[in-house]
Short mmCIF file of C-alpha atoms in Angstrom, two decimals:
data_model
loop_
_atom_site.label_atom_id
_atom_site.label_comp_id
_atom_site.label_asym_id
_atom_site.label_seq_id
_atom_site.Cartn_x
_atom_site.Cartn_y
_atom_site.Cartn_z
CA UNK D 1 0.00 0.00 0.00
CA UNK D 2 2.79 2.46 0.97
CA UNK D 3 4.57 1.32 -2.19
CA UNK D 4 0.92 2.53 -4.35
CA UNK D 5 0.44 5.71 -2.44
CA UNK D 6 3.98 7.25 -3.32
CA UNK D 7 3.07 6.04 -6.69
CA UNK D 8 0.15 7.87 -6.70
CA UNK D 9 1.68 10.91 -5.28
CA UNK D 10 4.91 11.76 -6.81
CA UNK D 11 3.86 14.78 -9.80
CA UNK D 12 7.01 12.88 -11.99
CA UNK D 13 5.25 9.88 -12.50
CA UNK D 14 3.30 8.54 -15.68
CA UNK D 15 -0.15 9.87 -15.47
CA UNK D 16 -1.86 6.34 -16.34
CA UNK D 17 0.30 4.70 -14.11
CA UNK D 18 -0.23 7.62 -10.95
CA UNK D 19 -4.54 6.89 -12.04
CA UNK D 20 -3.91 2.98 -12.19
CA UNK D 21 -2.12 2.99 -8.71
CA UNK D 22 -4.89 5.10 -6.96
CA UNK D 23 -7.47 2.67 -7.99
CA UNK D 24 -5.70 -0.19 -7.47
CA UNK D 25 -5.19 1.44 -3.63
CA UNK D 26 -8.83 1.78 -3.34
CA UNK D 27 -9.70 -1.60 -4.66
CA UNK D 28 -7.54 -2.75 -1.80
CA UNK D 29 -9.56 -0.34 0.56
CA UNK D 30 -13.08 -1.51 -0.62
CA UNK D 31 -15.61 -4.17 -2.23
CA UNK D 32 -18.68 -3.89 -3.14
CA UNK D 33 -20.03 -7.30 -1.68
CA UNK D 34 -20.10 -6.15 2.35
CA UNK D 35 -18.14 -9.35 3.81
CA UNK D 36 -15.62 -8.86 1.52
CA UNK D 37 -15.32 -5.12 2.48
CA UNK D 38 -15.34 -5.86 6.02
CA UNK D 39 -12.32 -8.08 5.84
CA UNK D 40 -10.76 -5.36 3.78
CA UNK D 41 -11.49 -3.13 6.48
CA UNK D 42 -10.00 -5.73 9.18
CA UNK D 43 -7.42 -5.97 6.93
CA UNK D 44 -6.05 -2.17 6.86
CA UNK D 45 -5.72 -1.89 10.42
CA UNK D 46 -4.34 -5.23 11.57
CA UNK D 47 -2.38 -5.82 8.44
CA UNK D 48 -0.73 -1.98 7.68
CA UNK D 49 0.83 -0.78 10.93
CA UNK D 50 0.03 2.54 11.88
CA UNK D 51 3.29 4.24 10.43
CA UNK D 52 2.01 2.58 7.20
CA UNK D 53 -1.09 4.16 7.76
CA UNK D 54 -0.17 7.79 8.33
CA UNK D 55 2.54 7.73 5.20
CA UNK D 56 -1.07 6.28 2.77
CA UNK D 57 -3.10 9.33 4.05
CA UNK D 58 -0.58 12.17 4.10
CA UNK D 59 0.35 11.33 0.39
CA UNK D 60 -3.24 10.50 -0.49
CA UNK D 61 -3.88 13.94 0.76
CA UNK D 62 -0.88 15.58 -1.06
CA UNK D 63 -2.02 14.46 -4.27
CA UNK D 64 -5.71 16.08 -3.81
CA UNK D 65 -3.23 19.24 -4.65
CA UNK D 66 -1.61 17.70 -8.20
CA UNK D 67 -2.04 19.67 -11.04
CA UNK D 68 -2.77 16.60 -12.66
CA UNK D 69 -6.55 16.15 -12.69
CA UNK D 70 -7.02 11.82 -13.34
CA UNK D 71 -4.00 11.56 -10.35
CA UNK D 72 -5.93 14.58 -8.44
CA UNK D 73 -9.37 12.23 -8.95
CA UNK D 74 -7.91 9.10 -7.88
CA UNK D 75 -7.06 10.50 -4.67
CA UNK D 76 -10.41 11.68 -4.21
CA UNK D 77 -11.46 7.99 -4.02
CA UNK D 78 -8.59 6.85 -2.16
CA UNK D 79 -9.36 9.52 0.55
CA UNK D 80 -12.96 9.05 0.58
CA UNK D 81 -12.29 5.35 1.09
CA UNK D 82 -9.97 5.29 3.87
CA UNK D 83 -11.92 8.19 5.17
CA UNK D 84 -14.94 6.35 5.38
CA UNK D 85 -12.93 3.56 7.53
CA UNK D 86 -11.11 5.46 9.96
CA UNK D 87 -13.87 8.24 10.62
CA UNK D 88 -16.61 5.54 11.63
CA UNK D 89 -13.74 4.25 14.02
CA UNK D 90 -13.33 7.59 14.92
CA UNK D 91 -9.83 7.71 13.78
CA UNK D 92 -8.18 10.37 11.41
CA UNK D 93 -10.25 13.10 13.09
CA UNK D 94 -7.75 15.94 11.42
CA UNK D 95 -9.00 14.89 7.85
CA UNK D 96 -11.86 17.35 7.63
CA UNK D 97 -9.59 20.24 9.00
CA UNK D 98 -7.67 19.59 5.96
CA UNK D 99 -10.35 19.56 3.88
CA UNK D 100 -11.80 22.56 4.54
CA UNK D 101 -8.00 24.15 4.28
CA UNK D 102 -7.57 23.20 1.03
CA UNK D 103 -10.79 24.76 -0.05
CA UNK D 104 -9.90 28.11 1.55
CA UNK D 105 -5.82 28.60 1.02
CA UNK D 106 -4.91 30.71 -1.72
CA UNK D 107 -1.35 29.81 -2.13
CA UNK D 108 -2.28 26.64 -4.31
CA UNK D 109 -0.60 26.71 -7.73
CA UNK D 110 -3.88 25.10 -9.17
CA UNK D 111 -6.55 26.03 -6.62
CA UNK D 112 -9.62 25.06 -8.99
CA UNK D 113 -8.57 21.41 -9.57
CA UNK D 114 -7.44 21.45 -5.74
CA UNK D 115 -10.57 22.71 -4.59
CA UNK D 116 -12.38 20.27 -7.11
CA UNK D 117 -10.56 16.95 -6.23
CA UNK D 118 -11.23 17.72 -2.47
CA UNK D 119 -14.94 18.21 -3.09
CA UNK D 120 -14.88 15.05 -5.01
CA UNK D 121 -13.30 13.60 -1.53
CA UNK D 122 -16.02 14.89 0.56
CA UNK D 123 -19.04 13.98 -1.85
CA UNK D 124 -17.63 10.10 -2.23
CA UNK D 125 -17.28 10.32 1.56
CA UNK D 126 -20.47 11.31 2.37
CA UNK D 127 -21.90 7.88 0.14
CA UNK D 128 -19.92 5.68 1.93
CA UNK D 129 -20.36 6.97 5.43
CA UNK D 130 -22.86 5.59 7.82
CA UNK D 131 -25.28 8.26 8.69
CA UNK D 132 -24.06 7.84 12.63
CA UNK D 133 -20.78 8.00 11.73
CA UNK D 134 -20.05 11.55 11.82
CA UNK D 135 -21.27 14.08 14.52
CA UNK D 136 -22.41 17.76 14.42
CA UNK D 137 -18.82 19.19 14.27
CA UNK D 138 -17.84 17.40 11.55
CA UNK D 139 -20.93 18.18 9.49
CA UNK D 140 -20.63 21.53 9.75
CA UNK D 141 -17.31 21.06 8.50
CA UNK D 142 -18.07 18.90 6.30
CA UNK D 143 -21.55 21.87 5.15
CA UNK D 144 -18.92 24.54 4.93
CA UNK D 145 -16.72 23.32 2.64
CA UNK D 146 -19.20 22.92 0.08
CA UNK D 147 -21.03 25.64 0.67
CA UNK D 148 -17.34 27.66 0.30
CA UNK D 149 -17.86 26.04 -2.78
CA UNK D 150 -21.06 26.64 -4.25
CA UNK D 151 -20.18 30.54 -4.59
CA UNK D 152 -21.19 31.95 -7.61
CA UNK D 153 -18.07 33.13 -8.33
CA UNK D 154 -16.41 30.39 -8.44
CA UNK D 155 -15.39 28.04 -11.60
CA UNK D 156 -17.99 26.10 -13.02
CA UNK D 157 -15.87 22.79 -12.43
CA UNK D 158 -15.85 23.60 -8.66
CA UNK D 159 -19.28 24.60 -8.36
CA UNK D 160 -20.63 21.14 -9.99
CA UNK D 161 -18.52 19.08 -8.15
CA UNK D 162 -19.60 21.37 -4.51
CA UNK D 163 -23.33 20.74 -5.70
CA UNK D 164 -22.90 16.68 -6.21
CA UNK D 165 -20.84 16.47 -2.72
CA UNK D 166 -24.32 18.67 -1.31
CA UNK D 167 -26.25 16.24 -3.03
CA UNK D 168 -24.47 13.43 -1.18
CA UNK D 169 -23.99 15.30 2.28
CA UNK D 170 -28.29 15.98 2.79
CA UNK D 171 -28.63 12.75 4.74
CA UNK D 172 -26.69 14.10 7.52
CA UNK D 173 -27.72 17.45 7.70
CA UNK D 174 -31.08 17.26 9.99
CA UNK D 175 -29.60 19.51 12.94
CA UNK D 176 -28.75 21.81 9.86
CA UNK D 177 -31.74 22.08 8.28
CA UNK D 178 -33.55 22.39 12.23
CA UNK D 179 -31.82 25.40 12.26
CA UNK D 180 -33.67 28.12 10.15
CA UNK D 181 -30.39 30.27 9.30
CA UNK D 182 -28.51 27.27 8.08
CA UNK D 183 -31.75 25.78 6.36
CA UNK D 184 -31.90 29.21 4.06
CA UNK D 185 -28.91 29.10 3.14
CA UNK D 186 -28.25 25.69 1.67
CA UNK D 187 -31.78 26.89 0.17
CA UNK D 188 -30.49 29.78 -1.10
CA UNK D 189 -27.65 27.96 -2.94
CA UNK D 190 -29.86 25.30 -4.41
CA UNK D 191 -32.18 27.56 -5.62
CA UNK D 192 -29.40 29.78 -7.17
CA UNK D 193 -27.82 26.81 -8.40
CA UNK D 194 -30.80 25.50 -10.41
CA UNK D 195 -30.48 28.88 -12.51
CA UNK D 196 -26.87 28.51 -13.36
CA UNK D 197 -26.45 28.69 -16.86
CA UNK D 198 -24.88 25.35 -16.70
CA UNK D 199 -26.56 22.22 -17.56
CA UNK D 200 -25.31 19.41 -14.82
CA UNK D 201 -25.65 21.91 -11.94
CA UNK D 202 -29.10 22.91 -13.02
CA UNK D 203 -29.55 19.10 -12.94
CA UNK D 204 -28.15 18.37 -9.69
CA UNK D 205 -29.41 21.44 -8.02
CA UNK D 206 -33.25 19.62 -8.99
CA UNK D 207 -32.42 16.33 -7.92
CA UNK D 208 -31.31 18.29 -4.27
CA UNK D 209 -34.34 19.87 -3.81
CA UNK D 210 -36.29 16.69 -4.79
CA UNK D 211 -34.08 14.75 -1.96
CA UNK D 212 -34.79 17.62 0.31
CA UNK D 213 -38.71 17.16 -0.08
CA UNK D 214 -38.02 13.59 0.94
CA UNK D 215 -35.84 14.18 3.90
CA UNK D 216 -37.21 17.32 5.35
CA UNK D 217 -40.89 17.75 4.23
CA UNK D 218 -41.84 19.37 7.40
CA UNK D 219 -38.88 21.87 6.51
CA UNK D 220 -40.62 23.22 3.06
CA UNK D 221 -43.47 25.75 4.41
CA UNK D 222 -41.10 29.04 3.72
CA UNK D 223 -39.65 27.88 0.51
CA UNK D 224 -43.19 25.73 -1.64
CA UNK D 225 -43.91 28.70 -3.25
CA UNK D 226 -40.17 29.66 -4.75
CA UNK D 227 -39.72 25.92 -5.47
CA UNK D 228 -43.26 25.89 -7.29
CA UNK D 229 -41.61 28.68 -9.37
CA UNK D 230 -38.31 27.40 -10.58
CA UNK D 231 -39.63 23.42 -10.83
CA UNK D 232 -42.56 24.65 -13.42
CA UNK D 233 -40.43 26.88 -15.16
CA UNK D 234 -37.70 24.11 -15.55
CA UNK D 235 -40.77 21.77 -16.65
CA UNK D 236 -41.80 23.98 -19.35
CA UNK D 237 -38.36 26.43 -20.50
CA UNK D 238 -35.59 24.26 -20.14
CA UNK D 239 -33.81 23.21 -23.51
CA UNK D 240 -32.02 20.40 -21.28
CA UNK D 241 -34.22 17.21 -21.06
CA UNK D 242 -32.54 16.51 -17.82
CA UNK D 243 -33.30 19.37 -16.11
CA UNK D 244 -36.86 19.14 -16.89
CA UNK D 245 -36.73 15.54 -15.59
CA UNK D 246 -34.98 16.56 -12.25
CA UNK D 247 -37.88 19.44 -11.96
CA UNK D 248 -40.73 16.39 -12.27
CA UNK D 249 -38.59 14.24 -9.68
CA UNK D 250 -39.24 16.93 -7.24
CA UNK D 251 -43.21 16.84 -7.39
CA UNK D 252 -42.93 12.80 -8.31
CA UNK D 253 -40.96 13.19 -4.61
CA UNK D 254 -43.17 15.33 -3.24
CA UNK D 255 -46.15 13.10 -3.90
CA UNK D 256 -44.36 10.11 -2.63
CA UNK D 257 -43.69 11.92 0.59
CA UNK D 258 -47.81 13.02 0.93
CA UNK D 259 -48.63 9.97 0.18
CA UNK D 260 -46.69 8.22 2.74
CA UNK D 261 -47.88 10.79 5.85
CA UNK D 262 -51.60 10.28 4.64
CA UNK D 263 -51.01 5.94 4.69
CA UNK D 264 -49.43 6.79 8.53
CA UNK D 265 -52.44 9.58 9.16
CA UNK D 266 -54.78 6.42 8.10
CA UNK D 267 -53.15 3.84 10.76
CA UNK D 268 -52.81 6.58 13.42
CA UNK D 269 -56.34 7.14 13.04
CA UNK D 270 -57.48 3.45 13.36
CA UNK D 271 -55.05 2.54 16.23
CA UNK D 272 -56.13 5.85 18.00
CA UNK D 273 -53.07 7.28 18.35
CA UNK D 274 -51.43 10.71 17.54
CA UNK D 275 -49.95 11.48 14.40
CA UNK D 276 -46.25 12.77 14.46
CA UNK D 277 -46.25 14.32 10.92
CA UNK D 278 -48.96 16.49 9.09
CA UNK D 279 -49.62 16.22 5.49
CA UNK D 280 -49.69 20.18 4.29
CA UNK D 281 -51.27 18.84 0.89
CA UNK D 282 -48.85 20.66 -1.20
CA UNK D 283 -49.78 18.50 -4.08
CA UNK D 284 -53.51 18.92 -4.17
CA UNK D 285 -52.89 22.56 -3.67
CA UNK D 286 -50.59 22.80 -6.93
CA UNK D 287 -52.60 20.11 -8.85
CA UNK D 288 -54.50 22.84 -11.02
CA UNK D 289 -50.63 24.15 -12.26
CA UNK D 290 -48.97 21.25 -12.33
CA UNK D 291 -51.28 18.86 -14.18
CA UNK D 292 -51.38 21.16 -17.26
CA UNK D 293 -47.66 21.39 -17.31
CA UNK D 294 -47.21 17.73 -17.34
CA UNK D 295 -49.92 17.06 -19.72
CA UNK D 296 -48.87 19.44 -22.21
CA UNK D 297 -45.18 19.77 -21.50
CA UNK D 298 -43.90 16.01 -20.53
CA UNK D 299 -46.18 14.04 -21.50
CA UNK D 300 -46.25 14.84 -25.65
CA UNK D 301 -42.31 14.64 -25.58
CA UNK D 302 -42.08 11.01 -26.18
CA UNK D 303 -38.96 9.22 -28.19
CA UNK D 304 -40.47 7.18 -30.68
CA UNK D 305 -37.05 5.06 -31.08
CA UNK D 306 -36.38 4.87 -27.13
CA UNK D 307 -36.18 0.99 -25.67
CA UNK D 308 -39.17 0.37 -23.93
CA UNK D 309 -37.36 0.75 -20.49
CA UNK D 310 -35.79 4.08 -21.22
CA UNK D 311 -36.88 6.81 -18.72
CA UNK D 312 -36.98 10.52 -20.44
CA UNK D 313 -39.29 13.15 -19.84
CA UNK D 314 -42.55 11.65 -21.16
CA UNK D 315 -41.75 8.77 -19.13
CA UNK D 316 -41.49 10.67 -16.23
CA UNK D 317 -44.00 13.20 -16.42
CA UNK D 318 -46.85 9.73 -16.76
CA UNK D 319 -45.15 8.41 -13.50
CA UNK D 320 -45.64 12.04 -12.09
CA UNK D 321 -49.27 12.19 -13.25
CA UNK D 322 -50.18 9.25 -11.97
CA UNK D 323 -48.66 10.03 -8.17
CA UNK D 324 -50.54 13.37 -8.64
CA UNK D 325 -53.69 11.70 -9.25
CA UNK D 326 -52.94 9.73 -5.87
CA UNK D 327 -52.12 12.51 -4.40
CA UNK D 328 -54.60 14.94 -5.22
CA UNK D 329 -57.61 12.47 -6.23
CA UNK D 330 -60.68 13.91 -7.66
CA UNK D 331 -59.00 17.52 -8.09
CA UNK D 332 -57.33 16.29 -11.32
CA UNK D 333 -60.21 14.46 -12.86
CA UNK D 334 -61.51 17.63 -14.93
CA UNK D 335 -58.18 18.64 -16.15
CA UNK D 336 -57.18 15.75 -17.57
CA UNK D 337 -60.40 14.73 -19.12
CA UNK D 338 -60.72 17.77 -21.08
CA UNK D 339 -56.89 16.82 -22.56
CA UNK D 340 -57.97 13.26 -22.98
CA UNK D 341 -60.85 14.28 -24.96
CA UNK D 342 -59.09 16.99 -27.28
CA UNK D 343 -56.56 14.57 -27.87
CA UNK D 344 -57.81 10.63 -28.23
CA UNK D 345 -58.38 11.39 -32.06
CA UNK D 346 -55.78 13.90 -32.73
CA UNK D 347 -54.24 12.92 -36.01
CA UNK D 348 -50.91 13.83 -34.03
CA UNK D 349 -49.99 10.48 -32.96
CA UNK D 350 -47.99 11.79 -30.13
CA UNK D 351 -50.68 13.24 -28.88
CA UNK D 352 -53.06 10.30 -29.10
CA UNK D 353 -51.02 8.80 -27.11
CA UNK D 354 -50.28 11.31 -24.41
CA UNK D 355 -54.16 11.40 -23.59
CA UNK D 356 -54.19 7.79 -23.45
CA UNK D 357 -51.51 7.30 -20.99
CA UNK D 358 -53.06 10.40 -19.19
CA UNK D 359 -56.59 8.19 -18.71
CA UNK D 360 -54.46 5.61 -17.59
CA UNK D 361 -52.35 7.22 -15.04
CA UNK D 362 -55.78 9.04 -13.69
CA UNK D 363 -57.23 5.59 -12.97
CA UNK D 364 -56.30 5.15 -9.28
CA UNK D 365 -56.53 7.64 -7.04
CA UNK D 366 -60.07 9.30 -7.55
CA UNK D 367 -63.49 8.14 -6.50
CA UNK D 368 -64.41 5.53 -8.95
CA UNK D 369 -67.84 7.00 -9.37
CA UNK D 370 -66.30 10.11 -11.07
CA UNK D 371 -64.59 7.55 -13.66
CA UNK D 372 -67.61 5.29 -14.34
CA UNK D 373 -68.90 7.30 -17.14
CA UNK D 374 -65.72 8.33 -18.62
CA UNK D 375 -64.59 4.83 -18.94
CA UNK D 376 -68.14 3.40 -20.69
CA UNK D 377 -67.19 6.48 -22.99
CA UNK D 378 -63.51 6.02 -23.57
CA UNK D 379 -64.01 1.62 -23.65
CA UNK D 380 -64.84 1.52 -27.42
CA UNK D 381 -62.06 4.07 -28.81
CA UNK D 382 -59.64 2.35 -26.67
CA UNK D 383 -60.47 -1.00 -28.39
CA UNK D 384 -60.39 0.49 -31.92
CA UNK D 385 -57.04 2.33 -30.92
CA UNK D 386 -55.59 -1.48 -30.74
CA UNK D 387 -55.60 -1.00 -34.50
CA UNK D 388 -53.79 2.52 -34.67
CA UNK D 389 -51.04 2.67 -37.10
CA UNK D 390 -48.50 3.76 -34.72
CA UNK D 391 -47.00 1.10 -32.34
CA UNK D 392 -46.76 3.39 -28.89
CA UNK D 393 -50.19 4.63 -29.52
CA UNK D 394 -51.44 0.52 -29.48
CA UNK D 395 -49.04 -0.56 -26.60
CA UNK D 396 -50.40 2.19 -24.42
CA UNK D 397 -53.65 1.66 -25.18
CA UNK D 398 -53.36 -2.07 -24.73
CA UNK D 399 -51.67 -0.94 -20.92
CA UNK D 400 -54.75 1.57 -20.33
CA UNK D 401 -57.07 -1.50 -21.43
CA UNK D 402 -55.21 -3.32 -18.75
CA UNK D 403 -55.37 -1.11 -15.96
CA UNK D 404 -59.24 -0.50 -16.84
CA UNK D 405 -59.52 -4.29 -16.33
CA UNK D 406 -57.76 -4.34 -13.03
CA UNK D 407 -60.58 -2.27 -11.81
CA UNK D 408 -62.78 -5.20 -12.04
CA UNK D 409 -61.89 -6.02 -8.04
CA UNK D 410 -63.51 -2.25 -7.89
CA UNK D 411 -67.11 -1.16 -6.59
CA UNK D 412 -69.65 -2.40 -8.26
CA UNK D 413 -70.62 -0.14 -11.26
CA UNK D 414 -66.84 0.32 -11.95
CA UNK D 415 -66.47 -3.73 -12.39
CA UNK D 416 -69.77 -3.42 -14.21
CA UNK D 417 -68.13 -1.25 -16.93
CA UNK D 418 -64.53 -3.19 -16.71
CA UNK D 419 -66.53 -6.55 -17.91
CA UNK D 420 -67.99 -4.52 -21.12
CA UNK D 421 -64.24 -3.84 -21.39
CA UNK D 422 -63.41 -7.36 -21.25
CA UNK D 423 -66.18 -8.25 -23.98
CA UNK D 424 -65.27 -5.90 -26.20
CA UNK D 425 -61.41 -6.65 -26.37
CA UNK D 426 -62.57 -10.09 -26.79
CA UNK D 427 -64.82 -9.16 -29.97
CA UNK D 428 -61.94 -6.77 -31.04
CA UNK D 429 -59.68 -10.01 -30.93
CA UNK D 430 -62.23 -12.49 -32.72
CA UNK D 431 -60.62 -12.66 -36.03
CA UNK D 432 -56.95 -11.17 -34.52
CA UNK D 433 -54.64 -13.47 -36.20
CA UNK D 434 -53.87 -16.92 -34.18
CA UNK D 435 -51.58 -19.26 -33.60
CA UNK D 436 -53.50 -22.60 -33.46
CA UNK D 437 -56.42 -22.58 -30.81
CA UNK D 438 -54.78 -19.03 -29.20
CA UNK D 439 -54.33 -15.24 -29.93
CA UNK D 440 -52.94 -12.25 -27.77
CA UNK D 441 -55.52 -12.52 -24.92
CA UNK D 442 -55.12 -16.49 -24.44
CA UNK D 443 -52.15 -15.46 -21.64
CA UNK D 444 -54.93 -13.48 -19.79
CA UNK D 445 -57.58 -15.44 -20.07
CA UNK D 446 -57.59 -17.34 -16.60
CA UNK D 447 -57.13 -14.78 -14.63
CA UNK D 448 -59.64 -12.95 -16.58
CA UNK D 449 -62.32 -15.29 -15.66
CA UNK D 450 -61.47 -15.05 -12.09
CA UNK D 451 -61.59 -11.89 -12.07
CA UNK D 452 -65.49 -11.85 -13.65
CA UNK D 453 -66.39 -14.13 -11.79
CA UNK D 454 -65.13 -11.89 -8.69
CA UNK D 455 -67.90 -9.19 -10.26
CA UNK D 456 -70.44 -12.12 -10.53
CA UNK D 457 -70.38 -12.58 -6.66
CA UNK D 458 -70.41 -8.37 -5.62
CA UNK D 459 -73.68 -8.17 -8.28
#
């Protein structure tokens, strides 16, 4: 090891053989399956005396300052790595102090890339550590290097790789974001961040403020209506599809998050107990912006020569839909009716297809008495659209028909109007071509059957 980390660190060196050496010391250092790692771990401190030790992180550290940027990154990971082992044994406790030096001397020759590399370090620390693992102290030092920076005056290279070690670092910054000061001013960064004329921070500044909804709901009172602003307007303005994406994650989040404090609410309720966390219904209170957006500015972007499994905007702004419709429930139902019905027969195919994957996200979440009627209505053009000449208009159709079918464990009326479904797809596949005694439906057809005769029991 002692042999690899002066390899690593000496600026004479070959550059591929400097990179090779640092990942060769963290492969040492780490392993993905945990037993392995742990007898790594066991390993570095009963195998490497403690001289060893001390020479691996004082040159791992030295080379953080190279002005060569793959030797600089490899020592990230090194660092990182053997940070991550010695600070959950609550060794190496002068590693953040160093940290934070590096990103606030000014007698580097190459302060960017130094400044980058050790936010690198702190950001691949902060994935590997155990939330426990580092106390209040060493957050804060841990907050105020990145935050140092995050400035907008500093290079872009700095500021990307300050946002993704932010990104990493939320987990463990509860007593921060308890405190209002602190809490307004990582804010305040995000928030600038997500305007940066730069693509990947805009990106990562989103995907923050989405993780932040998760972590710290109860935190987001003083800040919904600023975050409405800039997620919409990333929805709808951004030329970068990722951005948009990241601004979808943070309502997709959001909704996840309501949903989860109204399923607690629920089982508070019936076990009589009090509830610890209150659902402020952000979603249902946005749900007459925010469905248009994603209805007219996610879900008509879809790539017509994506794999099936690729997730892009369109893909996202359905999976956002349909939380919404959880979510917010009947609120939606109007909204997305009206698109649905300007769009079903839209020679536009991507449009066609937008409003049916609309209908089908809006399936559960309202009452199912507001959908009865829209279903008998939407049953026979859904069955015809089996037949449309584009492939993701039939597919998603076929997955609406689906979904309209699963509602046959439903009330009554609903299953009522889900078996007309079921007759008509079987009429629509009477002369489909076959292949002997079966067609396309033969798969379903048990559980089909079950399911009717389910209905046949509730009438």
């Amino acid at each position: 090891m002692v042999a690899l980390a002066d390899e690593l660190s000496e600026e004479g060196r070959n550059e591929h053989s400097r990179q090779l050496a640092g990942l060769h010391l963290k492969n040492l250092l780490f392993a993905r399956d945990a037993h392995i790692s742990a007898e790594k771990k066991r390993k570095w401190y009963t195998d490497v005396d403690a001289n060893s030790r001390s020479h691996v992180k004082i040159a791992c550290l030295k080379v953080l300052r190279s002005a060569n940027p793959q030797a600089a990154h490899a020592g990230a990971l090194v660092v990182a790595k053997i940070g991550a082992l010695e600070l959950q044994e609550k060794q190496w406790p002068e590693l953040l102090g160093q940290l934070l030096k590096n990103m606030t001397t000014k007698d580097v020759g190459n302060s960017n890339l130094t400044k980058t590399s050790t936010l690198e370090a702190l950001g691949y620390l902060c994935e590997d550590l155990e939330e426990e693992a580092v106390d209040q102290t060493e957050t804060n030092q841990i907050l105020t290097a990145i935050v140092d920076g995050m400035r907008e005056d500093g290079a872009i290279t700095v500021r990307v790789a300050a946002a993704r070690a932010l990104l990493s670092s939320l987990v463990f910054t509860r007593h921060n974001f308890d405190n209002e000061t602190e809490r307004t001013m990582i804010m305040q960064v995000l928030c600038t961040a997500t305007k940066s004329p730069d693509e990947q921070l805009r990106i990562i500044a989103f995907e923050s403020l989405a993780r932040v909804a998760a972590l710290y709901y109860e935190k987001l009172p003083q800040y919904i209506e600023a975050l409405f602003t800039l997620t919409l307007t990333a929805i709808q303005q951004d030329k970068d599809e990722q951005v948009s994406m990241m601004a979808v994650e943070f309502w997709s989040s959001l909704c996840e998050e309501e949903l989860e404090i109204l399923e607690e609410t629920n089982s508070v309720d019936q076990s009589r107990t009090l509830s610890h966390r209150q659902c402020a219904r952000y979603v249902c209170a946005a749900a007459s912006h925010i469905v248009p957006v994603l209805l007219q500015s996610t879900l008509v972007k879809q790539d017509e020569y994506a794999d099936e499994d690729t997730w892009n905007l369109s893909a996202a702004g359905a999976i956002c839909l349909g939380l919404v419709a959880q979510a917010a429930g009947d609120a939606i139902v109007p909204d997305v009716l009206a698109f649905v019905e300007s769009n079903i027969l839209h020679a536009e195919w991507r449009r066609r297809e937008a409003s049916i994957m609309a209908f089908g996200q809006l399936l559960d979440g309202p009452k199912p008495e507001l959908l009865t009627d829209p279903v008998q209505t939407a049953m026979p053009v859904l069955v015809r659209t089996l037949k449309d000449n584009h492939t993701l208009v039939k597919d998603t159709a076929a997955w609406t028909l689906g979904r309209i079918c699963g509602a046959l464990q439903d009330s009554a009326r609903v299953a009522s109007q889900s078996c007309f479904a079921l007759h008509n797809l079987a009429q629509a596949f009477e002369r489909a071509p076959r292949s002997r005694e079966t067609n396309a439906l033969s798969p379903f057809f048990s559980s089909s059957v079950d399911a009717a005769s389910c209905c046949d029991r509730k009438a």
